mmCIF file of C-alpha atoms in Angstrom:
data_model
loop_
_atom_site.group_PDB
_atom_site.id
_atom_site.type_symbol
_atom_site.label_atom_id
_atom_site.label_comp_id
_atom_site.label_asym_id
_atom_site.label_seq_id
_atom_site.Cartn_x
_atom_site.Cartn_y
_atom_site.Cartn_z
ATOM 1 C CA TRP A 1 -17.586 -18.717 52.614
ATOM 2 C CA ALA A 2 -15.636 -21.858 53.026
ATOM 3 C CA GLN A 3 -12.932 -21.115 50.730
ATOM 4 C CA THR A 4 -9.216 -20.557 51.737
ATOM 5 C CA ILE A 5 -7.591 -17.889 50.152
ATOM 6 C CA GLY A 6 -5.473 -19.450 47.577
ATOM 7 C CA GLY A 7 -4.381 -22.111 50.259
ATOM 8 C CA LEU A 8 -2.826 -19.633 52.070
ATOM 9 C CA VAL A 9 -4.822 -19.272 55.265
ATOM 10 C CA GLU A 10 -7.658 -21.369 56.752
ATOM 11 C CA PRO A 11 -11.218 -19.997 57.635
ATOM 12 C CA SER A 12 -12.697 -20.537 60.761
ATOM 13 C CA ARG A 13 -13.884 -23.678 61.791
ATOM 14 C CA ARG A 14 -16.830 -25.047 59.346
ATOM 15 C CA ALA A 15 -18.548 -28.202 58.608
ATOM 16 C CA TRP A 16 -16.318 -28.460 55.493
ATOM 17 C CA THR A 17 -13.248 -26.520 53.996
ATOM 18 C CA ASP A 18 -13.194 -25.772 50.345
ATOM 19 C CA HIS A 19 -9.638 -26.466 49.052
ATOM 20 C CA ALA A 20 -11.008 -26.634 45.442
ATOM 21 C CA ASP A 21 -8.078 -24.492 44.206
ATOM 22 C CA ALA A 22 -5.231 -26.387 46.165
ATOM 23 C CA LEU A 23 -3.786 -29.662 46.594
ATOM 24 C CA PRO A 24 -3.396 -31.903 49.650
ATOM 25 C CA ASP A 25 -0.454 -31.102 51.715
ATOM 26 C CA LEU A 26 0.985 -34.664 51.293
ATOM 27 C CA SER A 27 4.159 -35.933 51.945
ATOM 28 C CA ALA A 28 5.792 -38.880 49.984
ATOM 29 C CA CYS A 29 3.056 -41.091 50.545
ATOM 30 C CA TRP A 30 -1.085 -40.971 50.136
ATOM 31 C CA ALA A 31 -1.297 -42.320 54.090
ATOM 32 C CA CYS A 32 0.268 -39.027 54.940
ATOM 33 C CA ALA A 33 -3.073 -37.114 54.296
ATOM 34 C CA ARG A 34 -4.500 -37.045 57.846
ATOM 35 C CA LEU A 35 -7.423 -35.116 59.096
ATOM 36 C CA ASP A 36 -5.692 -34.528 62.594
ATOM 37 C CA ALA A 37 -2.707 -33.025 61.050
ATOM 38 C CA PRO A 38 -2.167 -29.085 61.865
ATOM 39 C CA GLY A 39 -4.731 -27.067 59.905
ATOM 40 C CA ALA A 40 -7.142 -29.737 58.798
ATOM 41 C CA ARG A 41 -9.796 -28.775 61.519
ATOM 42 C CA ALA A 42 -13.092 -29.193 59.436
ATOM 43 C CA PRO A 43 -14.766 -32.549 59.582
ATOM 44 C CA ALA A 44 -14.498 -32.603 55.742
ATOM 45 C CA LEU A 45 -11.921 -31.177 53.470
ATOM 46 C CA LEU A 46 -12.816 -30.895 49.515
ATOM 47 C CA PHE A 47 -9.966 -30.776 47.075
ATOM 48 C CA GLY A 48 -10.178 -29.948 43.522
ATOM 49 C CA LEU A 49 -7.213 -31.921 42.214
ATOM 50 C CA HIS A 50 -6.499 -29.588 39.259
ATOM 51 C CA LEU A 51 -9.395 -31.502 37.284
ATOM 52 C CA SER A 52 -10.570 -31.025 34.097
ATOM 53 C CA ALA A 53 -13.638 -31.906 32.025
ATOM 54 C CA ASP A 54 -11.714 -35.128 30.570
ATOM 55 C CA PRO A 55 -13.262 -38.190 31.969
ATOM 56 C CA ALA A 56 -9.642 -39.484 32.874
ATOM 57 C CA THR A 57 -9.044 -36.694 35.363
ATOM 58 C CA ALA A 58 -12.478 -35.632 36.297
ATOM 59 C CA GLY A 59 -14.032 -35.747 39.874
ATOM 60 C CA ALA A 60 -12.788 -34.445 43.314
ATOM 61 C CA LEU A 61 -11.466 -35.486 46.425
ATOM 62 C CA VAL A 62 -13.426 -35.355 49.732
ATOM 63 C CA VAL A 63 -11.352 -36.213 52.978
ATOM 64 C CA CYS A 64 -13.778 -37.244 55.888
ATOM 65 C CA GLY A 65 -12.757 -36.946 59.505
ATOM 66 C CA ASP A 66 -14.317 -40.362 60.500
ATOM 67 C CA ARG A 67 -15.913 -43.531 58.866
ATOM 68 C CA GLN A 68 -19.580 -42.542 59.907
ATOM 69 C CA LEU A 69 -19.119 -39.332 57.850
ATOM 70 C CA ALA A 70 -17.846 -41.182 54.893
ATOM 71 C CA ALA A 71 -20.343 -43.590 54.797
ATOM 72 C CA ARG A 72 -23.025 -41.051 54.720
ATOM 73 C CA VAL A 73 -21.147 -39.567 51.696
ATOM 74 C CA ARG A 74 -21.030 -42.746 49.810
ATOM 75 C CA VAL A 75 -24.879 -42.911 50.325
ATOM 76 C CA GLU A 76 -25.316 -39.375 48.860
ATOM 77 C CA VAL A 77 -23.216 -40.116 45.781
ATOM 78 C CA GLY A 78 -24.295 -43.778 45.339
ATOM 79 C CA SER A 79 -23.702 -47.113 46.381
ATOM 80 C CA GLY A 80 -20.357 -48.867 46.536
ATOM 81 C CA SER A 81 -21.115 -50.609 43.403
ATOM 82 C CA ASP A 82 -21.783 -47.463 41.549
ATOM 83 C CA LEU A 83 -18.194 -46.051 42.167
ATOM 84 C CA ASP A 84 -15.589 -46.374 39.803
ATOM 85 C CA TRP A 85 -12.657 -47.582 42.110
ATOM 86 C CA GLY A 86 -10.311 -47.982 39.279
ATOM 87 C CA ALA A 87 -10.702 -44.003 38.473
ATOM 88 C CA ALA A 88 -10.328 -43.483 42.441
ATOM 89 C CA LEU A 89 -7.205 -45.255 42.359
ATOM 90 C CA ALA A 90 -5.684 -43.541 39.408
ATOM 91 C CA GLN A 91 -6.646 -40.325 40.996
ATOM 92 C CA ARG A 92 -4.800 -41.267 44.294
ATOM 93 C CA ASP A 93 -1.554 -41.990 42.228
ATOM 94 C CA ARG A 94 -2.066 -38.841 39.986
ATOM 95 C CA LEU A 95 -2.564 -36.832 43.350
ATOM 96 C CA ILE A 96 0.776 -37.986 44.751
ATOM 97 C CA ASP A 97 2.781 -36.906 41.683
ATOM 98 C CA LEU A 98 0.688 -33.379 41.572
ATOM 99 C CA ALA A 99 1.565 -32.817 45.244
ATOM 100 C CA ARG A 100 5.199 -33.545 44.951
ATOM 101 C CA ALA A 101 5.280 -31.277 41.822
ATOM 102 C CA GLN A 102 3.267 -28.417 43.492
ATOM 103 C CA ARG A 103 5.613 -28.498 46.483
ATOM 104 C CA ALA A 104 8.737 -28.327 44.402
ATOM 105 C CA ALA A 105 7.415 -25.630 42.444
ATOM 106 C CA LEU A 106 6.286 -23.322 45.421
ATOM 107 C CA ALA A 107 9.638 -24.100 47.196
ATOM 108 C CA GLU A 108 11.624 -22.738 43.818
ATOM 109 C CA LEU A 109 9.222 -19.717 43.477
ATOM 110 C CA ARG A 110 9.605 -18.729 47.216
ATOM 111 C CA ARG A 111 13.365 -19.151 46.823
ATOM 112 C CA GLY A 112 13.598 -16.970 43.822
ATOM 113 C CA LEU A 113 11.296 -14.200 45.185
ATOM 114 C CA ALA A 114 13.202 -14.048 48.455
ATOM 115 C CA GLU A 115 16.845 -14.001 46.824
ATOM 116 C CA ALA A 116 16.133 -11.746 43.687
ATOM 117 C CA ALA A 117 13.237 -9.402 44.764
ATOM 118 C CA GLY A 118 13.673 -9.124 48.529
ATOM 119 C CA LEU A 119 10.147 -8.095 49.349
ATOM 120 C CA PRO A 120 8.227 -9.437 52.233
ATOM 121 C CA LEU A 121 6.502 -13.049 51.850
ATOM 122 C CA ALA A 122 3.847 -14.595 53.468
ATOM 123 C CA PRO A 123 4.957 -17.303 56.008
ATOM 124 C CA LYS A 124 4.529 -20.868 55.327
ATOM 125 C CA THR A 125 1.573 -22.065 57.226
ATOM 126 C CA ALA A 126 0.061 -25.582 57.837
ATOM 127 C CA VAL A 127 -3.391 -25.422 56.514
ATOM 128 C CA GLY A 128 -3.481 -28.935 55.190
ATOM 129 C CA ALA A 129 -3.338 -27.685 51.669
ATOM 130 C CA LEU A 130 -0.472 -26.462 49.270
ATOM 131 C CA PRO A 131 -1.371 -23.101 48.157
ATOM 132 C CA HIS A 132 -1.432 -22.319 44.332
ATOM 133 C CA GLY A 133 1.167 -19.320 44.748
ATOM 134 C CA VAL A 134 3.119 -17.340 47.028
ATOM 135 C CA ALA A 135 1.989 -13.953 48.476
ATOM 136 C CA VAL A 136 4.082 -11.111 48.267
ATOM 137 C CA ARG A 137 3.628 -7.803 50.210
ATOM 138 C CA VAL A 138 3.995 -4.249 48.814
ATOM 139 C CA PRO A 139 6.022 -2.202 51.277
ATOM 140 C CA GLU A 140 4.563 0.970 52.559
ATOM 141 C CA ASP A 141 7.172 2.721 50.204
ATOM 142 C CA ALA A 142 5.207 1.851 47.282
ATOM 143 C CA GLU A 143 1.494 2.229 46.177
ATOM 144 C CA PRO A 144 -0.194 -1.073 45.960
ATOM 145 C CA SER A 145 -2.224 -0.235 42.567
ATOM 146 C CA THR A 146 0.733 0.971 41.023
ATOM 147 C CA PHE A 147 2.657 -2.039 42.019
ATOM 148 C CA LEU A 148 0.079 -4.266 40.763
ATOM 149 C CA VAL A 149 -0.278 -2.356 37.377
ATOM 150 C CA TYR A 150 3.382 -2.583 36.623
ATOM 151 C CA LEU A 151 3.406 -6.166 37.757
ATOM 152 C CA ARG A 152 0.562 -7.077 35.440
ATOM 153 C CA ALA A 153 2.187 -5.548 32.557
ATOM 154 C CA GLU A 154 5.090 -8.129 33.051
ATOM 155 C CA ARG A 155 2.521 -10.757 32.329
ATOM 156 C CA SER A 156 3.209 -12.606 35.614
ATOM 157 C CA GLY A 157 -0.227 -13.671 36.221
ATOM 158 C CA ALA A 158 -0.420 -12.150 39.683
ATOM 159 C CA VAL A 159 -3.669 -11.798 41.523
ATOM 160 C CA TRP A 160 -4.442 -8.848 43.965
ATOM 161 C CA LEU A 161 -5.756 -10.626 47.130
ATOM 162 C CA PRO A 162 -8.895 -8.332 47.676
ATOM 163 C CA GLU A 163 -10.052 -9.707 44.077
ATOM 164 C CA LEU A 164 -10.019 -13.337 45.916
ATOM 165 C CA ALA A 165 -11.396 -12.375 49.153
ATOM 166 C CA PRO A 166 -12.525 -8.829 49.967
ATOM 167 C CA VAL A 167 -13.454 -7.643 53.369
ATOM 168 C CA HIS A 168 -17.099 -8.511 53.688
ATOM 169 C CA TYR A 169 -19.304 -5.512 53.663
ATOM 170 C CA ALA A 170 -20.879 -6.228 57.118
ATOM 171 C CA ALA A 171 -17.686 -5.856 58.783
ATOM 172 C CA PHE A 172 -17.620 -2.056 58.116
ATOM 173 C CA ARG A 173 -20.737 -1.555 59.959
ATOM 174 C CA GLY A 174 -20.935 -0.200 63.665
ATOM 175 C CA ALA A 175 -18.088 -0.268 65.952
ATOM 176 C CA GLN A 176 -15.808 -2.912 64.031
ATOM 177 C CA GLY A 177 -15.719 -0.291 61.007
ATOM 178 C CA PRO A 178 -12.170 1.023 61.834
ATOM 179 C CA ALA A 179 -10.843 -2.266 62.323
ATOM 180 C CA ALA A 180 -12.221 -3.491 59.086
ATOM 181 C CA ARG A 181 -10.767 -0.555 57.295
ATOM 182 C CA ALA A 182 -7.477 -1.356 58.736
ATOM 183 C CA ALA A 183 -7.697 -4.909 57.539
ATOM 184 C CA ALA A 184 -8.749 -4.031 54.192
ATOM 185 C CA ALA A 185 -6.020 -1.675 53.918
ATOM 186 C CA GLU A 186 -3.445 -4.177 54.802
ATOM 187 C CA LEU A 187 -4.900 -6.868 52.427
ATOM 188 C CA SER A 188 -4.763 -4.392 49.618
ATOM 189 C CA ARG A 189 -0.937 -4.737 49.922
ATOM 190 C CA TRP A 190 -0.767 -8.409 49.239
ATOM 191 C CA LEU A 191 -0.683 -10.173 45.692
ATOM 192 C CA LEU A 192 -0.514 -13.666 44.958
ATOM 193 C CA VAL A 193 2.114 -14.755 42.297
ATOM 194 C CA PRO A 194 0.566 -18.104 41.181
ATOM 195 C CA VAL A 195 2.371 -21.294 40.520
ATOM 196 C CA GLY A 196 1.113 -24.804 39.507
ATOM 197 C CA PRO A 197 2.451 -28.352 39.599
ATOM 198 C CA GLY A 198 2.849 -28.024 35.838
ATOM 199 C CA PHE A 199 5.172 -25.011 35.859
ATOM 200 C CA THR A 200 8.605 -25.244 34.297
ATOM 201 C CA ALA A 201 11.713 -23.766 35.675
ATOM 202 C CA GLU A 202 11.179 -21.080 32.686
ATOM 203 C CA ASP A 203 7.615 -20.481 33.938
ATOM 204 C CA ILE A 204 8.852 -19.874 37.702
ATOM 205 C CA ALA A 205 11.865 -17.639 36.445
ATOM 206 C CA HIS A 206 9.417 -15.478 34.464
ATOM 207 C CA ALA A 207 7.066 -15.100 37.484
ATOM 208 C CA VAL A 208 10.298 -14.232 39.860
ATOM 209 C CA LEU A 209 11.657 -11.713 37.154
ATOM 210 C CA GLY A 210 8.216 -10.023 36.996
ATOM 211 C CA VAL A 211 8.425 -9.250 40.671
ATOM 212 C CA VAL A 212 12.085 -8.094 40.457
ATOM 213 C CA LYS A 213 11.460 -5.716 37.588
ATOM 214 C CA THR A 214 8.653 -4.240 39.248
ATOM 215 C CA ALA A 215 10.306 -3.691 42.545
ATOM 216 C CA GLU A 216 13.186 -2.337 40.514
ATOM 217 C CA TYR A 217 11.363 0.177 38.858
ATOM 218 C CA LEU A 218 9.580 1.525 41.883
ATOM 219 C CA GLY A 219 12.717 1.606 43.946
ATOM 220 C CA ILE A 220 11.852 -1.076 46.510
ATOM 221 C CA ARG A 221 13.874 -4.197 45.585
ATOM 222 C CA TRP A 222 15.378 -5.787 48.323
ATOM 223 C CA ARG A 223 13.448 -3.865 50.988
ATOM 224 C CA THR A 224 13.871 -6.775 53.377
ATOM 225 C CA ASP A 225 17.630 -6.221 53.004
ATOM 226 C CA PRO A 226 18.467 -2.465 52.897
ATOM 227 C CA ALA A 227 22.224 -2.610 53.005
ATOM 228 C CA ARG A 228 22.147 -5.033 49.870
ATOM 229 C CA ALA A 229 19.703 -2.575 48.026
ATOM 230 C CA HIS A 230 21.925 0.371 48.657
ATOM 231 C CA ALA A 231 25.145 -1.512 47.856
ATOM 232 C CA TYR A 232 23.660 -2.464 44.575
ATOM 233 C CA ALA A 233 22.408 1.200 43.902
ATOM 234 C CA ALA A 234 26.055 2.328 44.582
ATOM 235 C CA ASP A 235 27.487 -0.095 42.077
ATOM 236 C CA LEU A 236 25.151 0.998 39.273
ATOM 237 C CA THR A 237 26.072 4.460 40.192
ATOM 238 C CA ALA A 238 29.972 3.868 39.903
ATOM 239 C CA ARG A 239 29.316 2.138 36.597
ATOM 240 C CA TYR A 240 27.094 4.541 34.925
ATOM 241 C CA GLY A 241 27.538 7.681 36.776
ATOM 242 C CA PRO A 242 25.320 9.901 38.713
ATOM 243 C CA GLY A 243 21.922 10.768 37.131
ATOM 244 C CA HIS A 244 21.291 7.321 35.660
ATOM 245 C CA ASP A 245 17.740 6.003 35.570
ATOM 246 C CA ALA A 246 18.547 2.568 36.901
ATOM 247 C CA TYR A 247 17.649 1.348 40.154
ATOM 248 C CA GLN A 248 17.382 3.996 43.310
ATOM 249 C CA PRO A 249 16.037 2.979 46.482
ATOM 250 C CA VAL A 250 13.362 4.887 47.844
ATOM 251 C CA PHE A 251 13.946 3.959 51.425
ATOM 252 C CA ASP A 252 16.847 4.531 53.835
ATOM 253 C CA ARG A 253 19.513 2.095 55.170
#
């Protein structure tokens, strides 16, 4: 109930916000993590920091909105003498590098998808956390289920957003039912292409290529730029002759 969807959107105001699958949206320095930043509205934020069972990287980050809340949290987790401040400082330094790497990976994935696939992308939002992927929208010219199956065959690791956060069943009851169905239908058109701070250039290129190939199979590549799509298709026809089985747009100019 308190989780964001892959760090893409922020839930309504809560006592705390769970960014366990995301990273703080830091700039070059740790001091830039501020609770009064756009999107950071909850009194407490939880970050998972891409942690593991390894004691060297175990733990989590809780960012409190004020000193009183921080003091209460310290009481709950133990006295100050019980805390491993060396480990905490190591996590701080590690976090800066992770956030920098994730920001760069996200930018490169978004650039590749925009330039090569030409499908609608979710806008970049300021929710106080770096998402763990880029959301791609399947245009009305294609069926979301078909797109998802083709994309998964490319081993892109893509996730269907309704799998992460389906519309709650209570929303379908009563007068709000039609609106909930419309929201579910729109949600079904969104896929999350994941990326992490450890992704290499090859990993990102593979993720982009999966979306590009799927969009090309289904005739929706460069849906956001119809003129380019049709010019590309005309070039293929000139090269291979009419009746070829390469890219053919399913939408008008």
